[in-house]
PDB file of C-alpha atoms and ligand atoms in Angstrom:
ATOM      1  CA  UNK T  15      -0.973   3.639  -1.654  1.00 86.00           C
ATOM      2  CA  UNK T  16       2.710   4.346  -1.151  1.00 96.00           C
ATOM      3  CA  UNK T  17       4.697   3.349   1.897  1.00 97.00           C
ATOM      4  CA  UNK T  18       8.178   4.779   1.927  1.00 98.00           C
ATOM      5  CA  UNK T  19      10.252   2.519   4.124  1.00 98.00           C
ATOM      6  CA  UNK T  20      13.596   4.303   4.025  1.00 98.00           C
ATOM      7  CA  UNK T  21      13.617   7.868   5.328  1.00 98.00           C
ATOM      8  CA  UNK T  22      16.107   9.760   7.485  1.00 97.00           C
ATOM      9  CA  UNK T  23      15.187  12.539   9.902  1.00 96.00           C
ATOM     10  CA  UNK T  24      17.400  14.644  12.145  1.00 94.00           C
ATOM     11  CA  UNK T  25      17.859  11.511  14.239  1.00 94.00           C
ATOM     12  CA  UNK T  26      20.479  10.700  11.574  1.00 93.00           C
ATOM     13  CA  UNK T  27      23.637  12.810  11.363  1.00 89.00           C
ATOM     14  CA  UNK T  28      22.893  13.678   7.725  1.00 91.00           C
ATOM     15  CA  UNK T  29      19.109  14.103   8.068  1.00 94.00           C
ATOM     16  CA  UNK T  30      17.786  17.603   7.333  1.00 96.00           C
ATOM     17  CA  UNK T  31      14.095  17.422   8.318  1.00 97.00           C
ATOM     18  CA  UNK T  32      12.637  16.650  11.727  1.00 97.00           C
ATOM     19  CA  UNK T  33      10.223  13.766  12.261  1.00 97.00           C
ATOM     20  CA  UNK T  34       7.438  16.345  12.576  1.00 97.00           C
ATOM     21  CA  UNK T  35       8.354  17.928   9.221  1.00 98.00           C
ATOM     22  CA  UNK T  36       7.509  14.656   7.497  1.00 98.00           C
ATOM     23  CA  UNK T  37       3.839  14.885   8.455  1.00 98.00           C
ATOM     24  CA  UNK T  38       3.539  17.319   5.522  1.00 97.00           C
ATOM     25  CA  UNK T  39       4.392  14.503   3.058  1.00 97.00           C
ATOM     26  CA  UNK T  40       1.470  12.474   4.389  1.00 97.00           C
ATOM     27  CA  UNK T  41      -0.895  15.447   4.717  1.00 97.00           C
ATOM     28  CA  UNK T  42      -0.287  16.311   1.065  1.00 96.00           C
ATOM     29  CA  UNK T  43      -1.344  12.768   0.053  1.00 95.00           C
ATOM     30  CA  UNK T  44       2.070  12.030  -1.495  1.00 94.00           C
ATOM     31  CA  UNK T  45       2.595   8.969   0.712  1.00 97.00           C
ATOM     32  CA  UNK T  46       0.463   6.934   3.101  1.00 96.00           C
ATOM     33  CA  UNK T  47       3.086   5.958   5.618  1.00 97.00           C
ATOM     34  CA  UNK T  48       6.739   6.191   6.518  1.00 98.00           C
ATOM     35  CA  UNK T  49       9.292   3.796   7.888  1.00 98.00           C
ATOM     36  CA  UNK T  50      12.066   5.887   9.390  1.00 98.00           C
ATOM     37  CA  UNK T  51      15.473   4.301   8.922  1.00 97.00           C
ATOM     38  CA  UNK T  52      17.888   6.273  11.086  1.00 96.00           C
ATOM     39  CA  UNK T  53      21.557   5.426  10.717  1.00 94.00           C
ATOM     40  CA  UNK T  54      22.953   3.034  13.282  1.00 92.00           C
ATOM     41  CA  UNK T  55      26.712   3.182  12.817  1.00 85.00           C
ATOM     42  CA  UNK T  56      28.984   1.149  15.027  1.00 84.00           C
ATOM     43  CA  UNK T  57      32.244   1.819  13.203  1.00 80.00           C
ATOM     44  CA  UNK T  58      34.218   5.043  13.732  1.00 81.00           C
ATOM     45  CA  UNK T  59      34.707   5.495   9.980  1.00 78.00           C
ATOM     46  CA  UNK T  60      30.927   5.823   9.452  1.00 77.00           C
ATOM     47  CA  UNK T  61      29.187   9.178   9.191  1.00 76.00           C
ATOM     48  CA  UNK T  62      26.696   8.655  12.017  1.00 75.00           C
ATOM     49  CA  UNK T  63      29.077   6.874  14.382  1.00 75.00           C
ATOM     50  CA  UNK T  64      27.994   7.288  17.993  1.00 76.00           C
ATOM     51  CA  UNK T  65      24.914   9.200  16.928  1.00 73.00           C
ATOM     52  CA  UNK T  66      21.915   6.983  17.648  1.00 72.00           C
ATOM     53  CA  UNK T  67      23.906   4.826  20.022  1.00 69.00           C
ATOM     54  CA  UNK T  68      25.637   7.670  21.834  1.00 65.00           C
ATOM     55  CA  UNK T  69      24.285  11.055  22.657  1.00 62.00           C
ATOM     56  CA  UNK T  70      20.955  10.615  20.858  1.00 73.00           C
ATOM     57  CA  UNK T  71      18.538   8.502  22.782  1.00 87.00           C
ATOM     58  CA  UNK T  72      16.876   5.684  20.797  1.00 93.00           C
ATOM     59  CA  UNK T  73      14.047   5.690  23.353  1.00 93.00           C
ATOM     60  CA  UNK T  74      13.387   9.371  22.657  1.00 94.00           C
ATOM     61  CA  UNK T  75      13.374   8.623  18.915  1.00 96.00           C
ATOM     62  CA  UNK T  76      10.869   5.801  19.303  1.00 96.00           C
ATOM     63  CA  UNK T  77       8.708   7.865  21.668  1.00 97.00           C
ATOM     64  CA  UNK T  78       8.584  10.738  19.196  1.00 97.00           C
ATOM     65  CA  UNK T  79       7.551   8.407  16.377  1.00 98.00           C
ATOM     66  CA  UNK T  80       4.881   6.916  18.634  1.00 98.00           C
ATOM     67  CA  UNK T  81       3.508  10.360  19.529  1.00 98.00           C
ATOM     68  CA  UNK T  82       3.020  11.083  15.813  1.00 98.00           C
ATOM     69  CA  UNK T  83       1.499   7.646  15.345  1.00 98.00           C
ATOM     70  CA  UNK T  84      -0.959   8.432  18.137  1.00 98.00           C
ATOM     71  CA  UNK T  85      -1.992  11.483  16.138  1.00 98.00           C
ATOM     72  CA  UNK T  86      -2.962   9.150  13.276  1.00 98.00           C
ATOM     73  CA  UNK T  87       0.208   9.071  11.174  1.00 98.00           C
ATOM     74  CA  UNK T  88       1.384   5.690   9.898  1.00 98.00           C
ATOM     75  CA  UNK T  89       4.924   6.192  11.106  1.00 98.00           C
ATOM     76  CA  UNK T  90       7.338   3.440  12.140  1.00 98.00           C
ATOM     77  CA  UNK T  91      10.655   3.656  13.943  1.00 98.00           C
ATOM     78  CA  UNK T  92      13.333   1.657  12.180  1.00 97.00           C
ATOM     79  CA  UNK T  93      17.047   1.893  11.755  1.00 96.00           C
ATOM     80  CA  UNK T  94      19.501   1.466   8.901  1.00 96.00           C
ATOM     81  CA  UNK T  95      22.447  -0.523  10.135  1.00 94.00           C
ATOM     82  CA  UNK T  96      25.819   0.086   8.582  1.00 93.00           C
ATOM     83  CA  UNK T  97      26.848  -3.535   8.323  1.00 95.00           C
ATOM     84  CA  UNK T  98      30.292  -5.024   8.513  1.00 93.00           C
ATOM     85  CA  UNK T  99      30.988  -8.397  10.047  1.00 94.00           C
ATOM     86  CA  UNK T 100      33.554  -6.895  12.392  1.00 92.00           C
ATOM     87  CA  UNK T 101      30.839  -4.682  13.956  1.00 91.00           C
ATOM     88  CA  UNK T 102      28.168  -7.387  14.029  1.00 95.00           C
ATOM     89  CA  UNK T 103      28.295  -8.144  17.728  1.00 95.00           C
ATOM     90  CA  UNK T 104      28.007  -4.454  18.702  1.00 92.00           C
ATOM     91  CA  UNK T 105      24.981  -4.138  16.430  1.00 94.00           C
ATOM     92  CA  UNK T 106      23.337  -7.233  17.902  1.00 96.00           C
ATOM     93  CA  UNK T 107      23.970  -5.976  21.453  1.00 94.00           C
ATOM     94  CA  UNK T 108      22.302  -2.699  20.547  1.00 93.00           C
ATOM     95  CA  UNK T 109      19.315  -4.424  18.918  1.00 95.00           C
ATOM     96  CA  UNK T 110      18.933  -6.558  22.005  1.00 95.00           C
ATOM     97  CA  UNK T 111      18.489  -3.398  24.093  1.00 94.00           C
ATOM     98  CA  UNK T 112      16.273  -1.448  21.706  1.00 94.00           C
ATOM     99  CA  UNK T 113      13.338  -2.917  19.826  1.00 95.00           C
ATOM    100  CA  UNK T 114      12.910  -0.974  16.616  1.00 97.00           C
ATOM    101  CA  UNK T 115       9.862  -1.571  14.427  1.00 98.00           C
ATOM    102  CA  UNK T 116      12.189  -2.887  11.708  1.00 98.00           C
ATOM    103  CA  UNK T 117      15.831  -3.002  10.697  1.00 98.00           C
ATOM    104  CA  UNK T 118      17.496  -2.400   7.336  1.00 98.00           C
ATOM    105  CA  UNK T 119      20.917  -3.895   6.782  1.00 98.00           C
ATOM    106  CA  UNK T 120      23.024  -1.746   4.457  1.00 97.00           C
ATOM    107  CA  UNK T 121      26.674  -1.817   3.507  1.00 96.00           C
ATOM    108  CA  UNK T 122      28.337   1.559   2.983  1.00 94.00           C
ATOM    109  CA  UNK T 123      31.933   1.035   4.056  1.00 91.00           C
ATOM    110  CA  UNK T 124      34.467  -1.574   2.969  1.00 91.00           C
ATOM    111  CA  UNK T 125      37.787  -1.695   4.800  1.00 88.00           C
ATOM    112  CA  UNK T 126      37.404   1.965   5.774  1.00 84.00           C
ATOM    113  CA  UNK T 127      36.439   3.093   2.232  1.00 85.00           C
ATOM    114  CA  UNK T 128      33.041   4.524   1.469  1.00 86.00           C
ATOM    115  CA  UNK T 129      31.455   2.776  -1.495  1.00 87.00           C
ATOM    116  CA  UNK T 130      28.208   4.735  -1.444  1.00 86.00           C
ATOM    117  CA  UNK T 131      29.142   8.415  -1.547  1.00 82.00           C
ATOM    118  CA  UNK T 132      29.677  10.619  -4.549  1.00 76.00           C
ATOM    119  CA  UNK T 133      33.402  11.234  -4.000  1.00 72.00           C
ATOM    120  CA  UNK T 134      35.162   7.993  -3.397  1.00 73.00           C
ATOM    121  CA  UNK T 135      34.277   5.236  -5.818  1.00 70.00           C
ATOM    122  CA  UNK T 136      34.165   7.324  -9.034  1.00 63.00           C
ATOM    123  CA  UNK T 137      37.684   8.520  -8.219  1.00 66.00           C
ATOM    124  CA  UNK T 138      39.103   5.005  -8.350  1.00 72.00           C
ATOM    125  CA  UNK T 139      40.819   4.410 -11.669  1.00 75.00           C
ATOM    126  CA  UNK T 140      42.600   1.297 -10.532  1.00 82.00           C
ATOM    127  CA  UNK T 141      40.303  -1.438 -11.823  1.00 84.00           C
ATOM    128  CA  UNK T 142      41.810  -4.073  -9.553  1.00 88.00           C
ATOM    129  CA  UNK T 143      41.113  -1.974  -6.477  1.00 87.00           C
ATOM    130  CA  UNK T 144      37.560  -1.406  -7.618  1.00 87.00           C
ATOM    131  CA  UNK T 145      37.059  -5.100  -8.205  1.00 90.00           C
ATOM    132  CA  UNK T 146      38.502  -5.879  -4.793  1.00 92.00           C
ATOM    133  CA  UNK T 147      36.044  -3.508  -3.100  1.00 92.00           C
ATOM    134  CA  UNK T 148      33.130  -4.952  -5.049  1.00 93.00           C
ATOM    135  CA  UNK T 149      34.111  -8.529  -4.185  1.00 96.00           C
ATOM    136  CA  UNK T 150      34.385  -7.540  -0.540  1.00 96.00           C
ATOM    137  CA  UNK T 151      30.978  -5.863  -0.752  1.00 96.00           C
ATOM    138  CA  UNK T 152      29.329  -9.112  -1.832  1.00 97.00           C
ATOM    139  CA  UNK T 153      31.267 -11.033   0.769  1.00 97.00           C
ATOM    140  CA  UNK T 154      29.898  -8.792   3.554  1.00 97.00           C
ATOM    141  CA  UNK T 155      26.495  -9.084   1.922  1.00 97.00           C
ATOM    142  CA  UNK T 156      26.587 -12.874   2.226  1.00 97.00           C
ATOM    143  CA  UNK T 157      27.471 -12.598   5.920  1.00 97.00           C
ATOM    144  CA  UNK T 158      24.609 -10.194   6.551  1.00 98.00           C
ATOM    145  CA  UNK T 159      22.068 -12.650   5.121  1.00 98.00           C
ATOM    146  CA  UNK T 160      22.833 -14.996   7.979  1.00 97.00           C
ATOM    147  CA  UNK T 161      21.840 -12.465  10.626  1.00 98.00           C
ATOM    148  CA  UNK T 162      18.264 -13.057  11.762  1.00 97.00           C
ATOM    149  CA  UNK T 163      17.929  -9.622  13.370  1.00 97.00           C
ATOM    150  CA  UNK T 164      17.922  -7.870   9.977  1.00 98.00           C
ATOM    151  CA  UNK T 165      14.546  -7.553   8.257  1.00 98.00           C
ATOM    152  CA  UNK T 166      15.445  -5.717   5.066  1.00 98.00           C
ATOM    153  CA  UNK T 167      18.395  -5.695   2.690  1.00 98.00           C
ATOM    154  CA  UNK T 168      19.093  -2.061   1.821  1.00 98.00           C
ATOM    155  CA  UNK T 169      20.105  -0.709  -1.597  1.00 98.00           C
ATOM    156  CA  UNK T 170      21.617  -3.817  -3.228  1.00 98.00           C
ATOM    157  CA  UNK T 171      24.571  -2.765  -5.416  1.00 96.00           C
ATOM    158  CA  UNK T 172      24.922   0.674  -3.808  1.00 94.00           C
ATOM    159  CA  UNK T 173      28.459   1.076  -5.195  1.00 92.00           C
ATOM    160  CA  UNK T 174      26.847   1.664  -8.617  1.00 91.00           C
ATOM    161  CA  UNK T 175      25.096   4.829  -7.437  1.00 89.00           C
ATOM    162  CA  UNK T 176      27.843   7.248  -8.467  1.00 86.00           C
ATOM    163  CA  UNK T 177      29.836   5.056 -10.826  1.00 82.00           C
ATOM    164  CA  UNK T 178      27.828   6.049 -13.880  1.00 73.00           C
ATOM    165  CA  UNK T 179      29.498   5.469 -17.257  1.00 73.00           C
ATOM    166  CA  UNK T 180      32.760   4.332 -15.706  1.00 68.00           C
ATOM    167  CA  UNK T 181      30.916   1.216 -14.637  1.00 72.00           C
ATOM    168  CA  UNK T 182      29.206   0.371 -17.895  1.00 72.00           C
ATOM    169  CA  UNK T 183      32.357   0.814 -19.963  1.00 77.00           C
ATOM    170  CA  UNK T 184      34.210  -1.876 -18.053  1.00 83.00           C
ATOM    171  CA  UNK T 185      33.289  -5.292 -19.393  1.00 89.00           C
ATOM    172  CA  UNK T 186      35.175  -7.284 -16.782  1.00 90.00           C
ATOM    173  CA  UNK T 187      33.537  -5.294 -13.999  1.00 88.00           C
ATOM    174  CA  UNK T 188      30.075  -5.940 -15.416  1.00 91.00           C
ATOM    175  CA  UNK T 189      30.851  -9.639 -15.600  1.00 94.00           C
ATOM    176  CA  UNK T 190      32.035  -9.751 -12.011  1.00 94.00           C
ATOM    177  CA  UNK T 191      28.868  -7.994 -10.803  1.00 94.00           C
ATOM    178  CA  UNK T 192      26.608 -10.185 -12.928  1.00 95.00           C
ATOM    179  CA  UNK T 193      28.068 -13.367 -11.479  1.00 97.00           C
ATOM    180  CA  UNK T 194      28.003 -12.073  -7.912  1.00 97.00           C
ATOM    181  CA  UNK T 195      24.416 -10.866  -8.245  1.00 97.00           C
ATOM    182  CA  UNK T 196      23.239 -14.214  -9.519  1.00 98.00           C
ATOM    183  CA  UNK T 197      24.465 -15.892  -6.365  1.00 98.00           C
ATOM    184  CA  UNK T 198      23.322 -13.090  -4.081  1.00 97.00           C
ATOM    185  CA  UNK T 199      19.819 -13.079  -5.609  1.00 98.00           C
ATOM    186  CA  UNK T 200      19.555 -16.810  -4.987  1.00 98.00           C
ATOM    187  CA  UNK T 201      20.718 -16.510  -1.377  1.00 98.00           C
ATOM    188  CA  UNK T 202      18.518 -13.460  -0.770  1.00 98.00           C
ATOM    189  CA  UNK T 203      15.431 -15.341  -1.961  1.00 98.00           C
ATOM    190  CA  UNK T 204      16.345 -18.256   0.275  1.00 98.00           C
ATOM    191  CA  UNK T 205      16.895 -15.966   3.273  1.00 98.00           C
ATOM    192  CA  UNK T 206      13.295 -14.718   3.330  1.00 97.00           C
ATOM    193  CA  UNK T 207      14.535 -11.167   3.937  1.00 98.00           C
ATOM    194  CA  UNK T 208      12.860  -8.208   2.286  1.00 98.00           C
ATOM    195  CA  UNK T 209      14.653  -6.669  -0.681  1.00 98.00           C
ATOM    196  CA  UNK T 210      14.359  -2.913  -0.680  1.00 98.00           C
ATOM    197  CA  UNK T 211      14.018  -1.090  -3.973  1.00 98.00           C
ATOM    198  CA  UNK T 212      15.903   2.095  -3.178  1.00 98.00           C
ATOM    199  CA  UNK T 213      14.853   4.874  -5.529  1.00 98.00           C
ATOM    200  CA  UNK T 214      17.813   7.188  -4.794  1.00 96.00           C
ATOM    201  CA  UNK T 215      19.644   5.505  -7.686  1.00 95.00           C
ATOM    202  CA  UNK T 216      17.108   6.979 -10.127  1.00 96.00           C
ATOM    203  CA  UNK T 217      18.373  10.461  -9.248  1.00 95.00           C
ATOM    204  CA  UNK T 218      22.075   9.609  -9.334  1.00 91.00           C
ATOM    205  CA  UNK T 219      24.461   9.049 -12.278  1.00 89.00           C
ATOM    206  CA  UNK T 220      23.401   5.380 -12.164  1.00 90.00           C
ATOM    207  CA  UNK T 221      19.874   6.325 -13.285  1.00 93.00           C
ATOM    208  CA  UNK T 222      18.301   3.098 -12.026  1.00 95.00           C
ATOM    209  CA  UNK T 223      16.806   1.904  -8.781  1.00 98.00           C
ATOM    210  CA  UNK T 224      19.066  -0.045  -6.401  1.00 98.00           C
ATOM    211  CA  UNK T 225      18.694  -2.893  -7.096  1.00 98.00           C
ATOM    212  CA  UNK T 226      17.558  -2.571 -10.725  1.00 97.00           C
ATOM    213  CA  UNK T 227      15.404  -4.702 -12.969  1.00 97.00           C
ATOM    214  CA  UNK T 228      18.033  -7.384 -13.706  1.00 97.00           C
ATOM    215  CA  UNK T 229      18.551  -8.236 -10.034  1.00 98.00           C
ATOM    216  CA  UNK T 230      14.826  -8.125  -9.245  1.00 98.00           C
ATOM    217  CA  UNK T 231      14.112 -10.536 -12.095  1.00 98.00           C
ATOM    218  CA  UNK T 232      16.712 -12.955 -10.758  1.00 98.00           C
ATOM    219  CA  UNK T 233      15.423 -12.656  -7.207  1.00 98.00           C
ATOM    220  CA  UNK T 234      11.885 -13.313  -8.465  1.00 98.00           C
ATOM    221  CA  UNK T 235      13.027 -16.285 -10.556  1.00 98.00           C
ATOM    222  CA  UNK T 236      14.514 -17.859  -7.419  1.00 98.00           C
ATOM    223  CA  UNK T 237      11.152 -17.540  -5.668  1.00 98.00           C
ATOM    224  CA  UNK T 238      11.828 -14.276  -3.810  1.00 98.00           C
ATOM    225  CA  UNK T 239       8.606 -12.334  -3.260  1.00 98.00           C
ATOM    226  CA  UNK T 240       9.421 -10.003  -0.370  1.00 98.00           C
ATOM    227  CA  UNK T 241       9.991  -6.470  -1.591  1.00 98.00           C
ATOM    228  CA  UNK T 242       9.504  -2.948  -0.289  1.00 98.00           C
ATOM    229  CA  UNK T 243      10.356   0.510  -1.640  1.00 98.00           C
ATOM    230  CA  UNK T 244      12.246   3.383  -0.055  1.00 98.00           C
ATOM    231  CA  UNK T 245      13.347   6.801  -1.246  1.00 98.00           C
ATOM    232  CA  UNK T 246      16.311   7.208   1.116  1.00 98.00           C
ATOM    233  CA  UNK T 247      15.090  10.790   1.588  1.00 98.00           C
ATOM    234  CA  UNK T 248      17.101  12.973   3.939  1.00 97.00           C
ATOM    235  CA  UNK T 249      14.666  15.864   3.689  1.00 98.00           C
ATOM    236  CA  UNK T 250      10.902  16.182   3.580  1.00 97.00           C
ATOM    237  CA  UNK T 251      10.766  17.317  -0.081  1.00 97.00           C
ATOM    238  CA  UNK T 252      12.240  13.984  -1.177  1.00 98.00           C
ATOM    239  CA  UNK T 253       9.877  11.743   0.801  1.00 98.00           C
ATOM    240  CA  UNK T 254       8.126   9.342  -1.548  1.00 97.00           C
ATOM    241  CA  UNK T 255      10.406  10.254  -4.440  1.00 98.00           C
ATOM    242  CA  UNK T 256      10.382   7.531  -7.090  1.00 98.00           C
ATOM    243  CA  UNK T 257       7.721   5.370  -5.355  1.00 97.00           C
ATOM    244  CA  UNK T 258       5.502   5.393  -8.421  1.00 97.00           C
ATOM    245  CA  UNK T 259       8.410   4.273 -10.644  1.00 98.00           C
ATOM    246  CA  UNK T 260       9.445   1.580  -8.154  1.00 98.00           C
ATOM    247  CA  UNK T 261       5.921   0.157  -7.986  1.00 98.00           C
ATOM    248  CA  UNK T 262       5.687   0.143 -11.772  1.00 98.00           C
ATOM    249  CA  UNK T 263       9.006  -1.685 -12.050  1.00 98.00           C
ATOM    250  CA  UNK T 264       7.986  -4.250  -9.450  1.00 98.00           C
ATOM    251  CA  UNK T 265       4.678  -4.932 -11.192  1.00 98.00           C
ATOM    252  CA  UNK T 266       6.401  -5.350 -14.548  1.00 98.00           C
ATOM    253  CA  UNK T 267       8.816  -7.797 -12.956  1.00 98.00           C
ATOM    254  CA  UNK T 268       5.975  -9.960 -11.678  1.00 98.00           C
ATOM    255  CA  UNK T 269       5.637  -8.896  -8.045  1.00 98.00           C
ATOM    256  CA  UNK T 270       2.121  -8.465  -6.715  1.00 98.00           C
ATOM    257  CA  UNK T 271       2.639  -7.175  -3.181  1.00 98.00           C
ATOM    258  CA  UNK T 272       4.749  -4.794  -1.130  1.00 97.00           C
ATOM    259  CA  UNK T 273       5.862  -6.265   2.151  1.00 97.00           C
ATOM    260  CA  UNK T 274       5.848  -3.595   4.862  1.00 97.00           C
ATOM    261  CA  UNK T 275       8.946  -4.407   6.980  1.00 98.00           C
ATOM    262  CA  UNK T 276       7.054  -3.531  10.164  1.00 98.00           C
ATOM    263  CA  UNK T 277       4.079  -5.789   9.376  1.00 97.00           C
ATOM    264  CA  UNK T 278       4.810  -8.900   7.363  1.00 96.00           C
ATOM    265  CA  UNK T 279       1.349 -10.256   8.157  1.00 96.00           C
ATOM    266  CA  UNK T 280      -0.277  -7.699   5.934  1.00 96.00           C
ATOM    267  CA  UNK T 281       1.284  -7.327   2.490  1.00 97.00           C
ATOM    268  CA  UNK T 282       0.000  -4.364   0.508  1.00 95.00           C
ATOM    269  CA  UNK T 283      -1.272  -4.986  -3.016  1.00 96.00           C
ATOM    270  CA  UNK T 284       0.758  -3.233  -5.687  1.00 95.00           C
TER     271      UNK T 284
HETATM  272 ZN1  LIG U   4      22.304   3.645   2.983  1.00 94.38          ZN
HETATM  273 ZN1  LIG U   5      19.701   5.584   4.079  1.00 94.38          ZN
END
């Protein structure tokens, strides 16, 4: 039974398939249910800025998800918030107005620089700049853990997605990340938030889920038990991609349940 809790439809600026298109992924038996995580971007430098909060109507989005739910599909209307402390109040104001089924807090931009796309981070050869961005990433991460309105922590360590070999060859960078992740895993476990295992990393130069085994082991060792899995699909063909691998990894790491972000009362056995 696979629930994919991180999928984008055309309610996101970069989504390619409509909500209706995704019924095919359920009809085919590939996945049991979907948590849609449309981008909610409050900063002008973000790709979906003004999209869900501007000319697209969140009420229309939620109504369309509900109509499919009424037809028997286990669909949930969530959003993926592009977090930065400077935009926090705007995000909270929006979440006050619109009650999504769940929220994912993700960090994509640091001081106007994208740390999650395929162009920017691999092009940085200045190790000090890279380290600065990574330190800032974990700093924003710590702030986000204090925000009650966020249910899920999206793709921990997303800056690794396109770093590939450049990352593993740099000892001092690995050390910095290792130390930061230790602290973040501890605080994440304490926060009670759900850690998302984002499978997009498996299909990127990183070749591992985000977060990977090392972080999940730490999180588990600190008593963290709330995990879910998401493909970060932007088109129907990718829905459910990597779910099997993510479940296997979670089981091997000692987790027994998936926590659906929209229904924490009913964990699903792995
Ligand atoms: Zn994201
Ligand atoms: Zn996403």
